[in-house]
CSV table of C-alpha atoms and ligand atoms in Angstrom, one decimal:
chain,number,residue,atom,x,y,z
A,1,MET,CA,24.5,12.5,-8.8
A,2,LEU,CA,25.2,12.3,-5.1
A,3,VAL,CA,25.6,8.8,-3.7
A,4,GLU,CA,22.3,7.5,-2.5
A,5,ASP,CA,22.7,6.3,1.1
A,6,SER,CA,19.8,5.9,3.5
A,7,ALA,CA,22.3,5.8,6.3
A,8,LEU,CA,23.5,9.3,5.9
A,9,THR,CA,22.4,11.9,8.5
A,10,VAL,CA,20.6,15.1,7.6
A,11,GLU,CA,23.8,17.0,8.3
A,12,GLU,CA,25.9,14.8,6.0
A,13,ILE,CA,23.3,15.2,3.2
A,14,HIS,CA,23.2,18.9,3.8
A,15,GLU,CA,26.9,19.1,3.4
A,16,GLU,CA,26.9,17.1,0.2
A,17,MET,CA,24.1,19.3,-1.2
A,18,GLU,CA,25.9,22.5,-0.3
A,19,LYS,CA,29.0,21.3,-2.1
A,20,LYS,CA,27.2,20.5,-5.3
A,21,LEU,CA,24.2,22.8,-5.4
A,22,SER,CA,25.1,26.1,-3.7
A,23,GLY,CA,25.5,27.8,-7.1
A,24,VAL,CA,22.0,26.8,-8.2
A,25,VAL,CA,19.8,26.4,-5.1
A,26,PRO,CA,19.4,29.2,-2.5
A,27,ALA,CA,21.4,28.4,0.6
A,28,GLY,CA,18.3,29.0,2.8
A,29,GLU,CA,16.5,26.2,1.1
A,30,LEU,CA,19.2,23.6,1.3
A,31,ARG,CA,18.8,22.6,5.0
A,32,TYR,CA,15.0,22.0,4.6
A,33,LYS,CA,15.5,20.1,1.4
A,34,ALA,CA,18.2,17.9,3.0
A,35,GLU,CA,15.7,16.9,5.6
A,36,LEU,CA,13.2,15.8,2.9
A,37,VAL,CA,15.9,13.9,1.0
A,38,HIS,CA,16.8,12.1,4.3
A,39,GLN,CA,13.2,11.0,4.8
A,40,ILE,CA,12.8,10.0,1.2
A,41,ARG,CA,15.9,7.8,1.2
A,42,ILE,CA,14.8,6.0,4.3
A,43,LEU,CA,11.3,5.4,3.0
A,44,LYS,CA,12.5,4.4,-0.4
A,45,LYS,CA,14.6,1.6,1.2
A,46,GLU,CA,11.9,0.5,3.6
A,47,LYS,CA,9.4,0.2,0.8
A,48,ASN,CA,11.8,-1.4,-1.7
A,49,ALA,CA,11.2,1.4,-4.2
A,50,VAL,CA,13.3,2.7,-7.1
A,51,ILE,CA,13.1,6.4,-8.0
A,52,LEU,CA,13.5,7.4,-11.6
A,53,GLY,CA,14.2,11.0,-12.3
A,54,HIS,CA,13.9,12.8,-15.7
A,55,ASN,CA,16.6,15.3,-16.7
A,56,TYR,CA,14.1,18.1,-16.2
A,57,MET,CA,13.7,17.6,-12.5
A,58,GLU,CA,14.7,20.6,-10.3
A,59,PRO,CA,18.4,20.4,-9.1
A,60,ALA,CA,17.8,19.6,-5.4
A,61,LEU,CA,15.7,16.6,-6.4
A,62,PHE,CA,17.7,15.5,-9.5
A,63,HIS,CA,21.0,15.4,-7.7
A,64,THR,CA,19.8,13.6,-4.6
A,65,ILE,CA,17.1,11.0,-4.8
A,66,PRO,CA,16.9,9.3,-8.2
A,67,ASP,CA,18.5,5.9,-8.4
A,68,PHE,CA,18.5,6.5,-12.1
A,69,ALA,CA,18.3,9.8,-13.9
A,70,GLY,CA,18.1,10.3,-17.7
A,71,ASP,CA,16.0,10.9,-20.7
A,72,SER,CA,12.7,9.2,-21.5
A,73,LEU,CA,14.3,6.3,-23.4
A,74,ASP,CA,16.8,5.6,-20.7
A,75,LEU,CA,14.2,5.7,-18.0
A,76,SER,CA,11.9,3.4,-20.0
A,77,ARG,CA,14.7,0.8,-20.1
A,78,LYS,CA,15.3,1.2,-16.3
A,79,ALA,CA,11.5,0.7,-15.7
A,80,ALA,CA,11.5,-2.4,-17.8
A,81,THR,CA,14.3,-4.1,-15.9
A,82,THR,CA,13.9,-3.0,-12.2
A,83,ASP,CA,13.5,-5.7,-9.5
A,84,LYS,CA,12.0,-3.3,-7.0
A,85,ASP,CA,8.4,-3.5,-5.9
A,86,ILE,CA,7.6,0.2,-6.5
A,87,ILE,CA,8.6,2.6,-9.2
A,88,VAL,CA,8.4,6.3,-8.2
A,89,PHE,CA,8.5,8.3,-11.4
A,90,CYS,CA,9.8,11.8,-11.0
A,91,GLY,CA,8.7,12.9,-14.4
A,92,VAL,CA,5.3,13.4,-16.1
A,93,ARG,CA,2.3,11.1,-16.5
A,94,PHE,CA,3.1,9.6,-20.0
A,95,MET,CA,6.5,8.5,-18.6
A,96,ALA,CA,4.9,6.9,-15.6
A,97,GLU,CA,2.4,5.2,-17.9
A,98,THR,CA,5.2,3.9,-20.0
A,99,ALA,CA,6.8,2.4,-16.9
A,100,LYS,CA,3.5,0.7,-16.1
A,101,ILE,CA,3.2,-0.6,-19.6
A,102,LEU,CA,6.6,-2.2,-19.4
A,103,SER,CA,6.4,-3.4,-15.8
A,104,PRO,CA,2.8,-4.2,-15.1
A,105,ALA,CA,3.5,-6.2,-11.9
A,106,LYS,CA,5.1,-3.2,-10.2
A,107,LYS,CA,3.3,-0.4,-8.4
A,108,VAL,CA,4.0,2.8,-10.3
A,109,LEU,CA,3.7,6.1,-8.5
A,110,LEU,CA,3.6,9.6,-10.0
A,111,PRO,CA,4.1,12.2,-7.2
A,112,SER,CA,1.7,14.8,-8.8
A,113,GLU,CA,-1.6,14.3,-10.5
A,114,LYS,CA,-1.0,17.6,-12.4
A,115,ALA,CA,2.1,16.5,-14.2
A,116,GLY,CA,0.7,16.2,-17.8
A,117,CYS,CA,2.2,17.3,-21.1
A,118,SER,CA,0.8,19.4,-24.0
A,119,LEU,CA,1.9,16.9,-26.6
A,120,ALA,CA,0.2,14.0,-24.8
A,121,GLU,CA,-3.0,16.2,-24.6
A,122,SER,CA,-2.9,17.0,-28.3
A,123,ILE,CA,-4.1,13.7,-29.6
A,124,ALA,CA,-6.6,11.0,-28.6
A,125,ALA,CA,-6.9,7.3,-29.6
A,126,ASP,CA,-9.8,8.1,-31.8
A,127,ASP,CA,-7.7,10.6,-33.8
A,128,VAL,CA,-5.2,7.8,-34.5
A,129,ARG,CA,-8.0,5.4,-35.6
A,130,GLN,CA,-9.2,8.1,-38.0
A,131,LEU,CA,-5.7,8.6,-39.4
A,132,LYS,CA,-5.4,4.8,-39.9
A,133,LYS,CA,-8.7,4.7,-41.7
A,134,ARG,CA,-7.6,7.6,-43.9
A,135,TYR,CA,-4.2,6.0,-44.7
A,136,PRO,CA,-4.8,2.3,-44.5
A,137,GLY,CA,-1.7,0.1,-44.1
A,138,VAL,CA,0.6,3.1,-43.3
A,139,PRO,CA,2.6,2.3,-40.1
A,140,VAL,CA,2.0,4.6,-37.2
A,141,VAL,CA,5.1,6.0,-35.3
A,142,THR,CA,4.1,7.5,-32.0
A,143,TYR,CA,6.3,9.7,-29.9
A,144,VAL,CA,6.4,8.4,-26.3
A,145,ASN,CA,4.9,11.8,-25.2
A,146,THR,CA,1.4,10.3,-25.6
A,147,TYR,CA,-1.0,8.4,-23.3
A,148,ALA,CA,-1.3,4.6,-23.3
A,149,ASP,CA,-4.5,4.4,-25.4
A,150,VAL,CA,-2.7,6.4,-28.2
A,151,LYS,CA,0.3,4.1,-28.0
A,152,ALA,CA,-2.1,1.1,-28.1
A,153,GLU,CA,-3.2,2.3,-31.6
A,154,SER,CA,0.4,2.5,-32.8
A,155,ASP,CA,2.8,0.2,-34.6
A,156,ILE,CA,5.9,1.5,-32.8
A,157,CYS,CA,6.9,4.3,-30.5
A,158,CYS,CA,10.0,6.6,-30.5
A,159,THR,CA,11.6,9.1,-28.3
A,160,SER,CA,13.5,12.3,-29.2
A,161,SER,CA,16.7,10.3,-29.2
A,162,ASN,CA,15.8,7.5,-31.6
A,163,ALA,CA,13.0,9.0,-33.8
A,164,ALA,CA,15.0,9.1,-37.0
A,165,GLU,CA,16.3,5.6,-36.4
A,166,VAL,CA,12.8,4.3,-35.8
A,167,VAL,CA,11.4,5.9,-38.9
A,168,THR,CA,14.3,4.6,-41.0
A,169,SER,CA,13.9,1.1,-39.5
A,170,LEU,CA,10.4,0.8,-40.9
A,171,ASN,CA,11.7,0.9,-44.5
A,172,ALA,CA,8.2,2.0,-45.5
A,173,ASP,CA,7.2,4.4,-48.3
A,174,THR,CA,4.9,6.4,-46.0
A,175,VAL,CA,4.8,6.8,-42.2
A,176,ILE,CA,2.3,8.4,-39.9
A,177,PHE,CA,4.3,10.3,-37.3
A,178,ILE,CA,2.4,11.7,-34.4
A,179,PRO,CA,1.8,14.0,-32.5
A,180,ASP,CA,4.7,16.4,-32.5
A,181,GLU,CA,4.6,18.6,-35.6
A,182,TYR,CA,8.1,20.0,-35.0
A,183,LEU,CA,9.7,16.7,-34.2
A,184,ALA,CA,8.1,15.3,-37.3
A,185,LYS,CA,9.5,18.1,-39.4
A,186,ASN,CA,13.0,17.8,-37.8
A,187,VAL,CA,13.0,14.0,-38.4
A,188,ALA,CA,11.8,14.5,-41.9
A,189,ARG,CA,14.8,16.8,-42.5
A,190,GLU,CA,17.2,14.4,-40.8
A,191,THR,CA,16.0,11.4,-42.8
A,192,GLY,CA,15.4,13.2,-46.1
A,193,LYS,CA,11.7,12.3,-45.9
A,194,HIS,CA,8.7,14.5,-46.8
A,195,ILE,CA,5.8,15.2,-44.6
A,196,ILE,CA,2.0,15.6,-45.0
A,197,PHE,CA,-0.3,17.2,-42.5
A,198,PRO,CA,-3.8,15.9,-43.1
A,199,VAL,CA,-6.7,18.3,-43.0
A,200,ASN,CA,-9.7,17.2,-41.0
A,201,GLU,CA,-13.0,18.8,-40.0
A,202,ASN,CA,-11.1,20.6,-37.1
A,203,GLY,CA,-8.6,22.1,-39.5
A,204,LEU,CA,-5.7,20.2,-38.0
A,205,THR,CA,-3.1,21.3,-40.5
A,206,GLU,CA,-0.9,24.2,-41.4
A,207,ASN,CA,0.3,22.5,-44.6
A,208,LYS,CA,-2.9,22.3,-46.7
A,209,GLU,CA,-0.9,22.4,-49.9
A,210,LEU,CA,0.7,19.1,-49.0
A,211,SER,CA,-2.4,17.3,-47.8
A,212,GLU,CA,-3.3,15.5,-51.0
A,213,ASP,CA,0.2,15.3,-52.5
A,214,THR,CA,0.8,11.7,-53.6
A,215,THR,CA,3.8,12.4,-55.8
A,216,LEU,CA,6.3,12.2,-52.9
A,217,ASP,CA,8.4,9.1,-52.9
A,218,TYR,CA,8.4,8.9,-49.1
A,219,GLN,CA,5.9,10.6,-46.9
A,220,MET,CA,5.4,11.2,-43.2
A,221,ILE,CA,2.0,12.1,-42.1
A,222,GLY,CA,2.1,14.4,-39.1
A,223,TRP,CA,-0.1,15.9,-36.5
A,224,LYS,CA,-0.4,19.4,-35.0
A,225,GLY,CA,0.8,18.7,-31.4
A,226,ARG,CA,3.5,20.9,-30.0
A,227,CYS,CA,5.5,21.1,-26.8
A,228,GLU,CA,4.3,24.3,-25.0
A,229,VAL,CA,7.8,24.8,-23.8
A,230,HIS,CA,10.0,24.2,-26.8
A,231,GLU,CA,7.7,26.0,-29.2
A,232,GLN,CA,8.4,29.3,-27.4
A,233,PHE,CA,12.1,29.4,-28.4
A,234,LYS,CA,12.6,31.7,-31.4
A,235,VAL,CA,15.4,32.2,-33.9
A,236,GLU,CA,15.6,35.7,-32.5
A,237,ASP,CA,16.7,34.2,-29.2
A,238,ILE,CA,19.6,32.6,-30.9
A,239,TYR,CA,20.5,35.8,-32.8
A,240,ASN,CA,20.4,37.8,-29.6
A,241,VAL,CA,22.6,35.4,-27.7
A,242,ARG,CA,25.1,35.0,-30.6
A,243,ALA,CA,25.3,38.9,-30.8
A,244,GLN,CA,26.3,39.0,-27.2
A,245,PHE,CA,28.5,35.9,-27.1
A,246,PRO,CA,29.8,35.2,-30.6
A,247,ASP,CA,31.6,32.0,-29.5
A,248,VAL,CA,28.5,30.4,-28.0
A,249,THR,CA,27.5,26.9,-29.1
A,250,VAL,CA,23.7,26.6,-29.4
A,251,LEU,CA,22.1,23.3,-28.5
A,252,ALA,CA,18.4,22.7,-29.2
A,253,HIS,CA,15.9,19.9,-28.3
A,254,PRO,CA,14.2,18.5,-31.5
A,255,GLU,CA,10.8,19.6,-30.1
A,256,CYS,CA,11.9,23.1,-31.0
A,257,SER,CA,10.8,24.5,-34.4
A,258,PRO,CA,12.8,23.4,-37.5
A,259,GLU,CA,13.9,27.0,-37.9
A,260,VAL,CA,15.4,27.0,-34.4
A,261,VAL,CA,17.0,23.6,-34.9
A,262,SER,CA,18.5,24.6,-38.2
A,263,ASN,CA,20.0,27.8,-36.6
A,264,SER,CA,21.5,25.7,-33.8
A,265,ASP,CA,24.9,24.0,-33.8
A,266,TYR,CA,23.5,20.7,-32.5
A,267,SER,CA,20.1,19.1,-31.7
A,268,GLY,CA,19.3,16.0,-29.7
A,269,GLY,CA,17.3,14.5,-26.9
A,270,THR,CA,18.1,15.5,-23.3
A,271,ASN,CA,20.7,12.9,-22.8
A,272,ALA,CA,22.4,13.7,-26.1
A,273,LEU,CA,22.5,17.4,-25.2
A,274,ILE,CA,24.1,16.7,-21.8
A,275,ARG,CA,26.6,14.3,-23.5
A,276,TYR,CA,27.5,17.0,-26.1
A,277,ILE,CA,28.3,19.5,-23.3
A,278,GLU,CA,30.4,16.9,-21.4
A,279,GLU,CA,32.3,15.6,-24.4
A,280,ASN,CA,33.1,18.8,-26.3
A,281,ASP,CA,35.7,21.2,-25.2
A,282,VAL,CA,33.6,24.3,-25.6
A,283,LYS,CA,33.3,26.8,-22.9
A,284,ARG,CA,30.0,28.5,-23.5
A,285,PHE,CA,26.6,26.9,-24.4
A,286,LEU,CA,23.1,28.1,-25.0
A,287,LEU,CA,20.7,25.4,-24.1
A,288,LEU,CA,17.3,25.6,-25.7
A,289,THR,CA,15.3,23.2,-23.5
A,290,GLU,CA,13.7,23.2,-20.1
A,291,CYS,CA,15.6,25.5,-17.7
A,292,SER,CA,16.0,23.0,-14.8
A,293,MET,CA,18.2,20.8,-17.0
A,294,ALA,CA,20.6,23.7,-17.5
A,295,ASP,CA,20.7,24.1,-13.7
A,296,ASN,CA,21.5,20.4,-13.3
A,297,ILE,CA,24.3,20.7,-15.8
A,298,ILE,CA,25.7,23.8,-14.1
A,299,ALA,CA,25.7,21.9,-10.8
A,300,ALA,CA,27.6,19.0,-12.4
A,301,HIS,CA,29.9,21.1,-14.6
A,302,PRO,CA,30.6,24.4,-13.0
A,303,ASP,CA,33.5,24.9,-15.4
A,304,LYS,CA,31.1,25.2,-18.4
A,305,GLU,CA,29.2,28.4,-18.9
A,306,THR,CA,25.6,27.4,-19.7
A,307,ILE,CA,23.2,30.1,-20.8
A,308,ARG,CA,19.5,29.3,-20.3
A,309,LEU,CA,16.3,31.1,-20.9
A,310,CYS,CA,14.6,30.5,-17.6
A,311,SER,CA,11.3,32.4,-18.4
A,312,ILE,CA,10.4,29.2,-20.3
A,313,ARG,CA,9.5,26.4,-18.0
A,314,CYS,CA,7.6,23.2,-18.1
A,315,GLU,CA,4.8,23.6,-15.6
A,316,HIS,CA,4.2,19.9,-15.7
A,317,MET,CA,7.7,18.8,-14.9
A,318,ASN,CA,7.9,21.5,-12.2
A,319,GLN,CA,4.9,19.9,-10.4
A,320,ILE,CA,7.2,17.2,-9.1
A,321,THR,CA,8.8,18.3,-5.8
A,322,LEU,CA,10.7,16.6,-3.0
A,323,GLU,CA,7.6,17.2,-0.8
A,324,ASP,CA,5.3,15.4,-3.3
A,325,THR,CA,7.8,12.6,-3.8
A,326,LEU,CA,7.9,12.0,0.0
A,327,ASN,CA,4.1,12.0,0.1
A,328,ALA,CA,4.0,9.6,-2.9
A,329,LEU,CA,6.1,7.1,-0.9
A,330,ARG,CA,4.3,7.8,2.4
A,331,TYR,CA,0.7,7.4,1.0
A,332,ASP,CA,1.3,5.3,-2.1
A,333,ARG,CA,0.1,8.0,-4.4
A,334,TYR,CA,-0.7,8.6,-7.2
A,335,ILE,CA,-1.0,5.0,-8.5
A,336,ILE,CA,-0.8,4.7,-12.3
A,337,GLU,CA,-3.2,2.2,-13.8
A,338,VAL,CA,-3.4,1.2,-17.5
A,339,PRO,CA,-6.3,-1.2,-18.5
A,340,GLU,CA,-4.8,-4.5,-19.4
A,341,ASP,CA,-6.1,-4.7,-23.0
A,342,ILE,CA,-4.7,-1.2,-23.7
A,343,ARG,CA,-1.5,-2.0,-21.9
A,344,GLN,CA,-0.8,-5.2,-24.0
A,345,ARG,CA,-1.3,-3.3,-27.3
A,346,ALA,CA,0.8,-0.3,-26.1
A,347,TYR,CA,3.5,-2.8,-24.9
A,348,ARG,CA,4.0,-4.1,-28.4
A,349,ALA,CA,4.6,-0.5,-29.7
A,350,VAL,CA,6.9,0.5,-26.8
A,351,ASN,CA,8.8,-2.8,-26.8
A,352,ARG,CA,9.3,-2.8,-30.5
A,353,MET,CA,11.1,0.6,-30.1
A,354,LEU,CA,13.2,-0.8,-27.3
A,355,GLU,CA,14.3,-3.7,-29.4
A,356,ILE,CA,15.6,-1.3,-32.0
A,357,GLY,CA,18.2,0.0,-29.6
B,401,LIG,P1,13.7,13.4,-23.8
B,401,LIG,O1,13.2,12.1,-24.2
B,401,LIG,O2,14.7,14.1,-24.7
B,401,LIG,O3,14.2,13.3,-22.4
B,401,LIG,O4,12.5,14.5,-23.8
B,401,LIG,C1,11.4,14.3,-23.0
B,401,LIG,C2,10.6,15.6,-23.0
B,401,LIG,O5,9.5,15.6,-22.5
B,401,LIG,C3,11.2,16.7,-23.7
B,401,LIG,O6,10.3,17.8,-23.6
B,402,LIG,FE1,5.6,17.8,-22.4
B,402,LIG,FE2,7.1,19.9,-23.3
B,402,LIG,FE3,6.8,19.5,-20.7
B,402,LIG,FE4,8.3,17.8,-22.2
B,402,LIG,S1,8.7,19.9,-21.8
B,402,LIG,S2,6.8,17.2,-20.6
B,402,LIG,S3,7.1,17.8,-24.1
B,402,LIG,S4,5.2,20.0,-22.2
């Protein structure tokens, strides 16, 4: 990441951006973006704000304005410990809500109202209440890609980087794991656990044959949510790239289908994927996750050849632009609020996850 410095001139910022980003951002855009970066840095300082940027932010934003960049777990930790008055979350709504859950006294801003998530939309608090009624006493593990009221119904949260650890930590015979069907299946495989998809009146299952199976020694009860981005990657994509580049190392986010993950060389959350590329002496990677992250890696590591499938984008993450971030700081928008009773219950689930490490 470039050094944040509100004292730098537009020219100096432009020069820094050219050095780092000329391979991934069209030259014609850099000057205009440098001006936005300049204004954001000044306002951020004036308003005593911290900017958190998810790994999926577009390169001109990711490499310039965040004080901290990372995966959802990382950014939750930063949100929990910041001493700034304002948290500007360059990510999606559930991430900004998690920041508010952890830091209720701070003003949390999400630069776009449209930055949602298909996983968060896939389940409501009442669905969780129904599951708990159906499986009384079974602990609920909820992926952080959910809204606060769903977290409030949960025993513990997890992210893509600690899901297996969280499930294992519960030491329970059966776990409800919601809402990502693919992550549940990938975690089930990693932990050696079995998985049940309950049938309800809306037909929320693809695994009817497992729905009433009580013979399994350990069960995870899943949901049918999917990431609209990662579900698009197919095993054929891997075959095609391997046919063209036999030496390629394939990296997949665990929101991809179990078939894609098992045909990959490595799977992990966004930070883990970046670390893998940085720490392994491999020349060529295929990255099966949101395309901007590959752009960010290419900017930081031009020596590594990173292949990405850029027809597959997260329209929610892509809502967050430098322009919107500047307006968020200028006009204090969009303020994230979580009702206090929900926040307190959601806090227990999120904090329990953070305590695990
Ligand atoms: P990470 O927690 O791995 O950063 O993932 C967040 C996300 O939304 C992936 O689609
Ligand atoms: Fe949600 Fe998928 Fe976008 Fe991540 S990439 S924010 S899981 S829709």
